[in-house]
Amino acid sequence: MPEPSVAAATAADALPKTYDPAGTEARWQRIWEESGAFHADPEAPGEPFCLVIPPPNVTGSLHMGHGFETSLIDTLVRFHRLRGRNVLCLPGTDHASIAVQTILEKQLRAEGSDKRDLGRDAFLERAWQWKRESGGRIVSQLRRLGYSVDWSRERFTMDEGLSRAVSEAFVRLHEQGLIYRGEYLVNWCPASGSAVSDLEVEMKEVDGHLWHFRYPLSGAEDGAADGQPTHLEVATTRPETMLGDVAVAVNPADERYRHLVGRTLVLPLVGREIPVIADDHVEAGFGTGCVKVTPAHDPNDYAIGQRHGLPQITVMRKNGTMNHHAGRFEGLDRFEARRAVVEALEAEGLLVKVEPHRHCVPYSDRGKVPVEPLLSTQWFVRTEPLAARCREALERQQPRFVPERWRKVYLDWLTDIRDWCISRQLWWGHRIPAWFVISATDGRVCDDTPFVVARSEAEARAIASERHGPDVVLEQDEDVLDTWFSSGLWPFSTLGWPDAGSADLQRWYPTTTLVTGFDIIFFWVARMTMMAAAMDPGGAGEPWIPFRDVAIHGLVRDEQNRKMSKSAGNGIDPLLLVDRYGADALRFALVREVAGAGQDVRLDYDRASGASATVESARNFANKLWNATRFALMNLGGETPASLGRPDPAHLTLADRWILSRLARVNAGTAERFAAYGLGEAAKGLYEFAWNEVCDWYLELSKRRLNPAAELRGEAAQRAATDQRTARQVLALVLEQLLLMLHPLMPHLTEELWHGLSGAADDRLLALQRWPEPDAAAMDAGLEARFAELIAAIRVVRNLRALAGLKPSQPAPVLFITGRPELADVLMRAEVDIALLTRAPSVQVMDPAVARARPASRALAGVSGELQVVLPLEGLVDLAALSSRLEKDLARAEKEIAQLSGRLANPKFVDRAPEAVVADCRASLAEAETQAQLARERLSGLS
């Protein structure tokens, strides 16, 4: 073995003096990828663990929500890999039809062009180019975060294989009678020119108006003299749609209007006669009790129209302008038409009043404009049969939601469910695999077989030719599928479905865990379970629910607790913080901030300086680990954990036994937390153990033994050598296991430090090691409790020294007084360590009876639990000055006590002030009384 000085110099070279996150992270990302460290093999041993990442949309770059989700997922994945599972973490991206097409059309408008000018093929080529650029940028960002995914299996929702899965799913759903085509009222987004699902609609509360209009009764002028009503008054927030009214509805039990049911009204501005009908949907006590019915422009009115067999009159085009049914208002934008209609009604004396009205308006989540309910022929999925199967599975806890409260949200969506409109009037996306059959004689769609659903055009042609002859003409549907249709297949299409022989599908389906946000439980989670219910990807009789667990996470919020978003202008590019602090610091900061599974995370960020105190704290933790490992390397005599071996229990000191007990307990607890998705709790626990117990206490306690006095000879030198080796063995063991446990959270840093500690070559990776088994025999709860008391005692000594104004190097004796034999034993066995850590020339431990018999001396005293700590100060400090300072502290505390007591004695304050303010006042009083008592006791000790 080399001489200690040479070994220390060699070890110091293994790690630079300062930690460079950028260089370290880039190096290990390259090594991991080049070595294929995370390539998954279906033939490899180990229980399968599969997680397919939620695919980011190829709409630009990642945001902090992606950084948070990536940190959570990769922590789980790396932990289970260390536990010996056969892990597949599969990456990919989503084509995001509406979002990407909106971006591209905005670009074209800026260029003075339009998608129609380009044509479909050229537009799609531009979209693919955008995907290559945006998708590549996103993948690069994910790599920067240290994602331990199998990049060889990277998927895109419009890859050839996944597109084949989409066609197969569509055909199967159609064959099962679960896909149909029909005219229904849909949410139409004029901005994107497409239908959007209910879930792509965001309800926004806005300040608007409620307009009251008179609808004249037909022939009312004949009965006016008899006191009969001449009109009905209706109120609406959307006057422009009244041009498509087909009835006015009242409640059948409303005595005011019962006699008018069956009469007709003259629709203002149009002149069309419309009936007065009775329907239970109308609330007699709301407004005037009369409701205009416009089935083609309102979902509730549509339902009323279906019940009463009313016609449907659409008065608006899909671009948001009024059509020919709007008469003189044709061509106006819907909001221009609103103003024009109100003005026209006012001119005819039919406007009763206008009231301010705050109400909810549905907005397109993508187009950012109010949606328009419009009648449209679309493709739909019958969801109830699929939802029923999902509800049955949920009764068997399939899937299991973490936290469990999100199970009800998922169930609620599945319970009150509408059919899913899956067609979108876009070009970018999976084109619907349906072909219209065109008559060769008149060029019209055949009535008897209007369309053919098939996996390919060749298959569609074969089916159509068999029915209509070889000269049949086919035209594929222009529309594309809702993005969530392909995303709903993600857990199994990425594994090779519909190829039942796929080794990946057989090995890793159903997947183990889905990590996702609560905001897409129905958008995505329910869509995936319903698609799996229809497809049975695992085969007949096999589990079909696509994931065992659904781990729901919260949102990333800013320092003011606002949700981060581009629209709010408070979003943060995660790479800005990665560049400043490192990926590991950002990852650790985000995970550590999680208060509990599913909770939101608050992340501070100074937009002027680009600094984040939260992430900086995590970077400081990384530096602490770096320095601790460098300290170890310079004190291990050139050896490694493997060459040093395990320590002999007979040679362990009290501090050794304590830290090994803590190590075993933290190991077991961390593994339990990781396995139960308690990632935030695991991060906090490891931080406390590493910083406070290992670095602040054990390293300090081991320094004396790691560097014995050179002048020792004989038996003393031999004992010191044994102590030194034992300290080295314990230190190496603790650090090695600590780095393994921290690896899922801080992979780059721990990989670098582990290689420095172990001396392993680059082809031997920490990421592929095994989680250490906790040493149950080392756990000693009683010792841990007593050692915690020892640490508390040393803290009290240090506090008393600071209060006395002693210089750090100035010696002062310490006296401990306790009647507990086990505590006294620990203190006496640790006398040498206490003396070194507190600069005490002498450390005495006494029974209270013995202490009382001693002559009194002037001292400061403190209490820690059942232990009294005394710091004699005779001849060490200016006692008069110290007494004066304590008297000032006492006076300040007594003044505060008087003020607070006076407030609490005032009944008006106690009765009228907010409960929290009163509670805070009482807490402040209790603290002031404690401080006053401490000052009195310390003054007494000095007198």
Tab-separated table of N, CA, C and O in Angstrom, residues 850-917:
chain	number	residue	atom	x	y	z
A	850	VAL	N	-24.185	14.797	43.184
A	850	VAL	CA	-22.772	15.183	43.290
A	850	VAL	C	-22.599	16.640	42.891
A	850	VAL	O	-21.856	17.393	43.521
A	851	ALA	N	-23.289	17.053	41.862
A	851	ALA	CA	-23.157	18.431	41.383
A	851	ALA	C	-23.634	19.423	42.430
A	851	ALA	O	-23.044	20.499	42.600
A	852	ARG	N	-24.703	19.067	43.157
A	852	ARG	CA	-25.226	19.984	44.175
A	852	ARG	C	-24.246	20.178	45.321
A	852	ARG	O	-24.233	21.207	45.980
A	853	ALA	N	-23.427	19.178	45.561
A	853	ALA	CA	-22.475	19.245	46.672
A	853	ALA	C	-21.225	20.042	46.316
A	853	ALA	O	-20.419	20.367	47.191
A	854	ARG	N	-21.051	20.374	45.047
A	854	ARG	CA	-19.872	21.126	44.609
A	854	ARG	C	-19.981	22.592	44.999
A	854	ARG	O	-21.071	23.146	45.063
A	855	PRO	N	-18.848	23.244	45.216
A	855	PRO	CA	-18.890	24.695	45.477
A	855	PRO	C	-19.454	25.419	44.247
A	855	PRO	O	-19.189	25.034	43.110
A	856	ALA	N	-20.235	26.457	44.499
A	856	ALA	CA	-20.841	27.206	43.386
A	856	ALA	C	-19.766	27.968	42.619
A	856	ALA	O	-18.771	28.416	43.212
A	857	SER	N	-19.967	28.097	41.324
A	857	SER	CA	-19.068	28.894	40.484
A	857	SER	C	-19.922	29.657	39.480
A	857	SER	O	-21.054	29.277	39.191
A	858	ARG	N	-19.333	30.760	39.009
A	858	ARG	CA	-20.087	31.586	38.063
A	858	ARG	C	-20.021	30.921	36.694
A	858	ARG	O	-18.950	30.636	36.161
A	859	ALA	N	-21.233	30.646	36.077
A	859	ALA	CA	-21.290	29.863	34.836
A	859	ALA	C	-22.579	30.174	34.080
A	859	ALA	O	-23.524	30.730	34.637
A	860	LEU	N	-22.564	29.816	32.824
A	860	LEU	CA	-23.786	29.804	32.014
A	860	LEU	C	-24.292	28.374	31.955
A	860	LEU	O	-23.491	27.420	31.875
A	861	ALA	N	-25.614	28.205	31.961
A	861	ALA	CA	-26.181	26.861	31.938
A	861	ALA	C	-27.281	26.774	30.886
A	861	ALA	O	-27.938	27.774	30.551
A	862	GLY	N	-27.446	25.599	30.375
A	862	GLY	CA	-28.511	25.327	29.415
A	862	GLY	C	-29.054	23.936	29.646
A	862	GLY	O	-28.440	23.117	30.347
A	863	VAL	N	-30.213	23.665	29.067
A	863	VAL	CA	-30.870	22.378	29.272
A	863	VAL	C	-31.166	21.742	27.920
A	863	VAL	O	-31.593	22.424	26.984
A	864	SER	N	-30.931	20.445	27.834
A	864	SER	CA	-31.310	19.670	26.654
A	864	SER	C	-32.000	18.408	27.146
A	864	SER	O	-31.347	17.462	27.611
A	865	GLY	N	-33.311	18.402	27.075
A	865	GLY	CA	-34.058	17.257	27.579
A	865	GLY	C	-33.827	17.088	29.069
A	865	GLY	O	-34.067	17.999	29.864
A	866	GLU	N	-33.300	15.900	29.460
A	866	GLU	CA	-33.037	15.616	30.877
A	866	GLU	C	-31.585	15.898	31.244
A	866	GLU	O	-31.091	15.435	32.269
A	867	LEU	N	-30.913	16.650	30.411
A	867	LEU	CA	-29.498	16.943	30.633
A	867	LEU	C	-29.316	18.430	30.890
A	867	LEU	O	-29.819	19.266	30.143
A	868	GLN	N	-28.534	18.758	31.988
A	868	GLN	CA	-28.145	20.137	32.241
A	868	GLN	C	-26.702	20.316	31.782
A	868	GLN	O	-25.835	19.494	32.085
A	869	VAL	N	-26.485	21.372	31.014
A	869	VAL	CA	-25.153	21.662	30.487
A	869	VAL	C	-24.650	22.942	31.149
A	869	VAL	O	-25.337	23.966	31.124
A	870	VAL	N	-23.459	22.855	31.757
A	870	VAL	CA	-22.898	23.989	32.485
A	870	VAL	C	-21.564	24.377	31.858
A	870	VAL	O	-20.708	23.522	31.602
A	871	LEU	N	-21.387	25.695	31.643
A	871	LEU	CA	-20.155	26.228	31.067
A	871	LEU	C	-19.547	27.198	32.082
A	871	LEU	O	-19.908	28.368	32.128
A	872	PRO	N	-18.596	26.738	32.927
A	872	PRO	CA	-17.940	27.637	33.903
A	872	PRO	C	-17.168	28.736	33.182
A	872	PRO	O	-16.464	28.470	32.200
A	873	LEU	N	-17.289	29.980	33.678
A	873	LEU	CA	-16.704	31.110	32.950
A	873	LEU	C	-15.738	31.945	33.793
A	873	LEU	O	-15.264	32.997	33.332
A	874	GLU	N	-15.456	31.512	35.030
A	874	GLU	CA	-14.545	32.269	35.894
A	874	GLU	C	-13.217	32.483	35.180
A	874	GLU	O	-12.570	31.532	34.737
A	875	GLY	N	-12.822	33.741	35.040
A	875	GLY	CA	-11.534	34.058	34.464
A	875	GLY	C	-11.460	33.957	32.958
A	875	GLY	O	-10.381	34.156	32.378
A	876	LEU	N	-12.592	33.657	32.307
A	876	LEU	CA	-12.564	33.468	30.847
A	876	LEU	C	-13.158	34.644	30.094
A	876	LEU	O	-12.732	34.946	28.971
A	877	VAL	N	-14.150	35.311	30.671
A	877	VAL	CA	-14.810	36.425	29.984
A	877	VAL	C	-15.069	37.555	30.974
A	877	VAL	O	-14.950	37.381	32.192
A	878	ASP	N	-15.474	38.704	30.456
A	878	ASP	CA	-15.868	39.854	31.268
A	878	ASP	C	-17.287	39.584	31.754
A	878	ASP	O	-18.266	39.800	31.034
A	879	LEU	N	-17.387	39.077	32.988
A	879	LEU	CA	-18.697	38.655	33.503
A	879	LEU	C	-19.652	39.837	33.683
A	879	LEU	O	-20.853	39.689	33.520
A	880	ALA	N	-19.103	41.003	34.008
A	880	ALA	CA	-19.971	42.183	34.182
A	880	ALA	C	-20.616	42.563	32.856
A	880	ALA	O	-21.820	42.870	32.794
A	881	ALA	N	-19.836	42.539	31.782
A	881	ALA	CA	-20.385	42.878	30.461
A	881	ALA	C	-21.407	41.852	30.030
A	881	ALA	O	-22.453	42.177	29.430
A	882	LEU	N	-21.121	40.571	30.324
A	882	LEU	CA	-22.063	39.505	29.953
A	882	LEU	C	-23.363	39.665	30.733
A	882	LEU	O	-24.460	39.521	30.178
A	883	SER	N	-23.249	39.992	32.042
A	883	SER	CA	-24.454	40.195	32.852
A	883	SER	C	-25.273	41.361	32.322
A	883	SER	O	-26.511	41.304	32.271
A	884	SER	N	-24.577	42.422	31.936
A	884	SER	CA	-25.286	43.587	31.394
A	884	SER	C	-26.061	43.218	30.135
A	884	SER	O	-27.208	43.643	29.944
A	885	ARG	N	-25.435	42.420	29.280
A	885	ARG	CA	-26.118	42.015	28.039
A	885	ARG	C	-27.336	41.157	28.340
A	885	ARG	O	-28.398	41.313	27.722
A	886	LEU	N	-27.207	40.251	29.315
A	886	LEU	CA	-28.339	39.389	29.671
A	886	LEU	C	-29.468	40.202	30.308
A	886	LEU	O	-30.644	39.915	30.105
A	887	GLU	N	-29.098	41.241	31.096
A	887	GLU	CA	-30.121	42.091	31.710
A	887	GLU	C	-30.913	42.851	30.640
A	887	GLU	O	-32.130	43.034	30.751
A	888	LYS	N	-30.197	43.286	29.592
A	888	LYS	CA	-30.891	43.950	28.481
A	888	LYS	C	-31.833	42.980	27.762
A	888	LYS	O	-32.947	43.348	27.383
A	889	ASP	N	-31.361	41.723	27.582
A	889	ASP	CA	-32.221	40.712	26.951
A	889	ASP	C	-33.473	40.484	27.784
A	889	ASP	O	-34.589	40.357	27.248
A	890	LEU	N	-33.283	40.427	29.119
A	890	LEU	CA	-34.420	40.201	30.013
A	890	LEU	C	-35.392	41.374	29.948
A	890	LEU	O	-36.616	41.176	29.871
A	891	ALA	N	-34.867	42.587	29.963
A	891	ALA	CA	-35.738	43.767	29.908
A	891	ALA	C	-36.533	43.800	28.605
A	891	ALA	O	-37.733	44.129	28.605
A	892	ARG	N	-35.863	43.470	27.512
A	892	ARG	CA	-36.545	43.456	26.211
A	892	ARG	C	-37.652	42.406	26.195
A	892	ARG	O	-38.762	42.657	25.714
A	893	ALA	N	-37.371	41.224	26.759
A	893	ALA	CA	-38.374	40.163	26.797
A	893	ALA	C	-39.549	40.552	27.689
A	893	ALA	O	-40.719	40.306	27.355
A	894	GLU	N	-39.260	41.185	28.851
A	894	GLU	CA	-40.331	41.575	29.773
A	894	GLU	C	-41.216	42.665	29.162
A	894	GLU	O	-42.433	42.682	29.375
A	895	LYS	N	-40.592	43.574	28.408
A	895	LYS	CA	-41.390	44.623	27.741
A	895	LYS	C	-42.335	44.000	26.723
A	895	LYS	O	-43.520	44.367	26.629
A	896	GLU	N	-41.812	43.021	25.977
A	896	GLU	CA	-42.647	42.331	24.979
A	896	GLU	C	-43.768	41.558	25.656
A	896	GLU	O	-44.907	41.547	25.180
A	897	ILE	N	-43.463	40.948	26.822
A	897	ILE	CA	-44.476	40.195	27.567
A	897	ILE	C	-45.604	41.131	27.996
A	897	ILE	O	-46.794	40.797	27.888
A	898	ALA	N	-45.228	42.308	28.483
A	898	ALA	CA	-46.241	43.261	28.938
A	898	ALA	C	-47.143	43.697	27.787
A	898	ALA	O	-48.376	43.786	27.929
A	899	GLN	N	-46.546	43.972	26.635
A	899	GLN	CA	-47.334	44.421	25.482
A	899	GLN	C	-48.286	43.322	24.998
A	899	GLN	O	-49.475	43.579	24.756
A	900	LEU	N	-47.759	42.112	24.871
A	900	LEU	CA	-48.585	41.021	24.368
A	900	LEU	C	-49.669	40.634	25.370
A	900	LEU	O	-50.808	40.330	24.986
A	901	SER	N	-49.324	40.634	26.643
A	901	SER	CA	-50.314	40.292	27.673
A	901	SER	C	-51.446	41.310	27.674
A	901	SER	O	-52.619	40.966	27.852
A	902	GLY	N	-51.084	42.597	27.468
A	902	GLY	CA	-52.102	43.631	27.416
A	902	GLY	C	-53.069	43.423	26.258
A	902	GLY	O	-54.283	43.601	26.409
A	903	ARG	N	-52.540	43.052	25.106
A	903	ARG	CA	-53.407	42.810	23.943
A	903	ARG	C	-54.346	41.646	24.216
A	903	ARG	O	-55.548	41.705	23.927
A	904	LEU	N	-53.802	40.568	24.787
A	904	LEU	CA	-54.620	39.373	25.028
A	904	LEU	C	-55.617	39.580	26.162
A	904	LEU	O	-56.614	38.851	26.268
A	905	ALA	N	-55.347	40.563	27.034
A	905	ALA	CA	-56.292	40.853	28.128
A	905	ALA	C	-57.448	41.724	27.658
A	905	ALA	O	-58.434	41.908	28.389
A	906	ASN	N	-57.332	42.248	26.451
A	906	ASN	CA	-58.374	43.113	25.891
A	906	ASN	C	-59.430	42.248	25.198
A	906	ASN	O	-59.162	41.644	24.166
A	907	PRO	N	-60.655	42.159	25.723
A	907	PRO	CA	-61.695	41.302	25.111
A	907	PRO	C	-62.016	41.684	23.674
A	907	PRO	O	-62.333	40.826	22.853
A	908	LYS	N	-61.925	42.985	23.366
A	908	LYS	CA	-62.224	43.406	21.994
A	908	LYS	C	-61.251	42.783	20.999
A	908	LYS	O	-61.631	42.362	19.902
A	909	PHE	N	-59.955	42.739	21.381
A	909	PHE	CA	-58.954	42.148	20.493
A	909	PHE	C	-59.200	40.653	20.331
A	909	PHE	O	-59.231	40.123	19.219
A	910	VAL	N	-59.402	39.956	21.436
A	910	VAL	CA	-59.569	38.503	21.400
A	910	VAL	C	-60.825	38.116	20.629
A	910	VAL	O	-60.836	37.139	19.877
A	911	ASP	N	-61.896	38.896	20.783
A	911	ASP	CA	-63.170	38.547	20.153
A	911	ASP	C	-63.245	38.967	18.685
A	911	ASP	O	-63.895	38.293	17.879
A	912	ARG	N	-62.580	40.078	18.328
A	912	ARG	CA	-62.770	40.630	16.995
A	912	ARG	C	-61.625	40.328	16.019
A	912	ARG	O	-61.841	40.293	14.808
A	913	ALA	N	-60.424	40.152	16.532
A	913	ALA	CA	-59.277	39.908	15.635
A	913	ALA	C	-59.404	38.526	15.001
A	913	ALA	O	-60.003	37.609	15.587
A	914	PRO	N	-58.853	38.350	13.811
A	914	PRO	CA	-58.865	37.024	13.179
A	914	PRO	C	-58.220	35.977	14.088
A	914	PRO	O	-57.279	36.273	14.835
A	915	GLU	N	-58.745	34.783	14.038
A	915	GLU	CA	-58.270	33.710	14.915
A	915	GLU	C	-56.766	33.476	14.768
A	915	GLU	O	-56.056	33.252	15.749
A	916	ALA	N	-56.282	33.559	13.529
A	916	ALA	CA	-54.852	33.328	13.275
A	916	ALA	C	-54.010	34.409	13.954
A	916	ALA	O	-52.915	34.127	14.460
A	917	VAL	N	-54.493	35.656	13.961
A	917	VAL	CA	-53.748	36.757	14.582
A	917	VAL	C	-53.669	36.555	16.091
A	917	VAL	O	-52.614	36.751	16.713
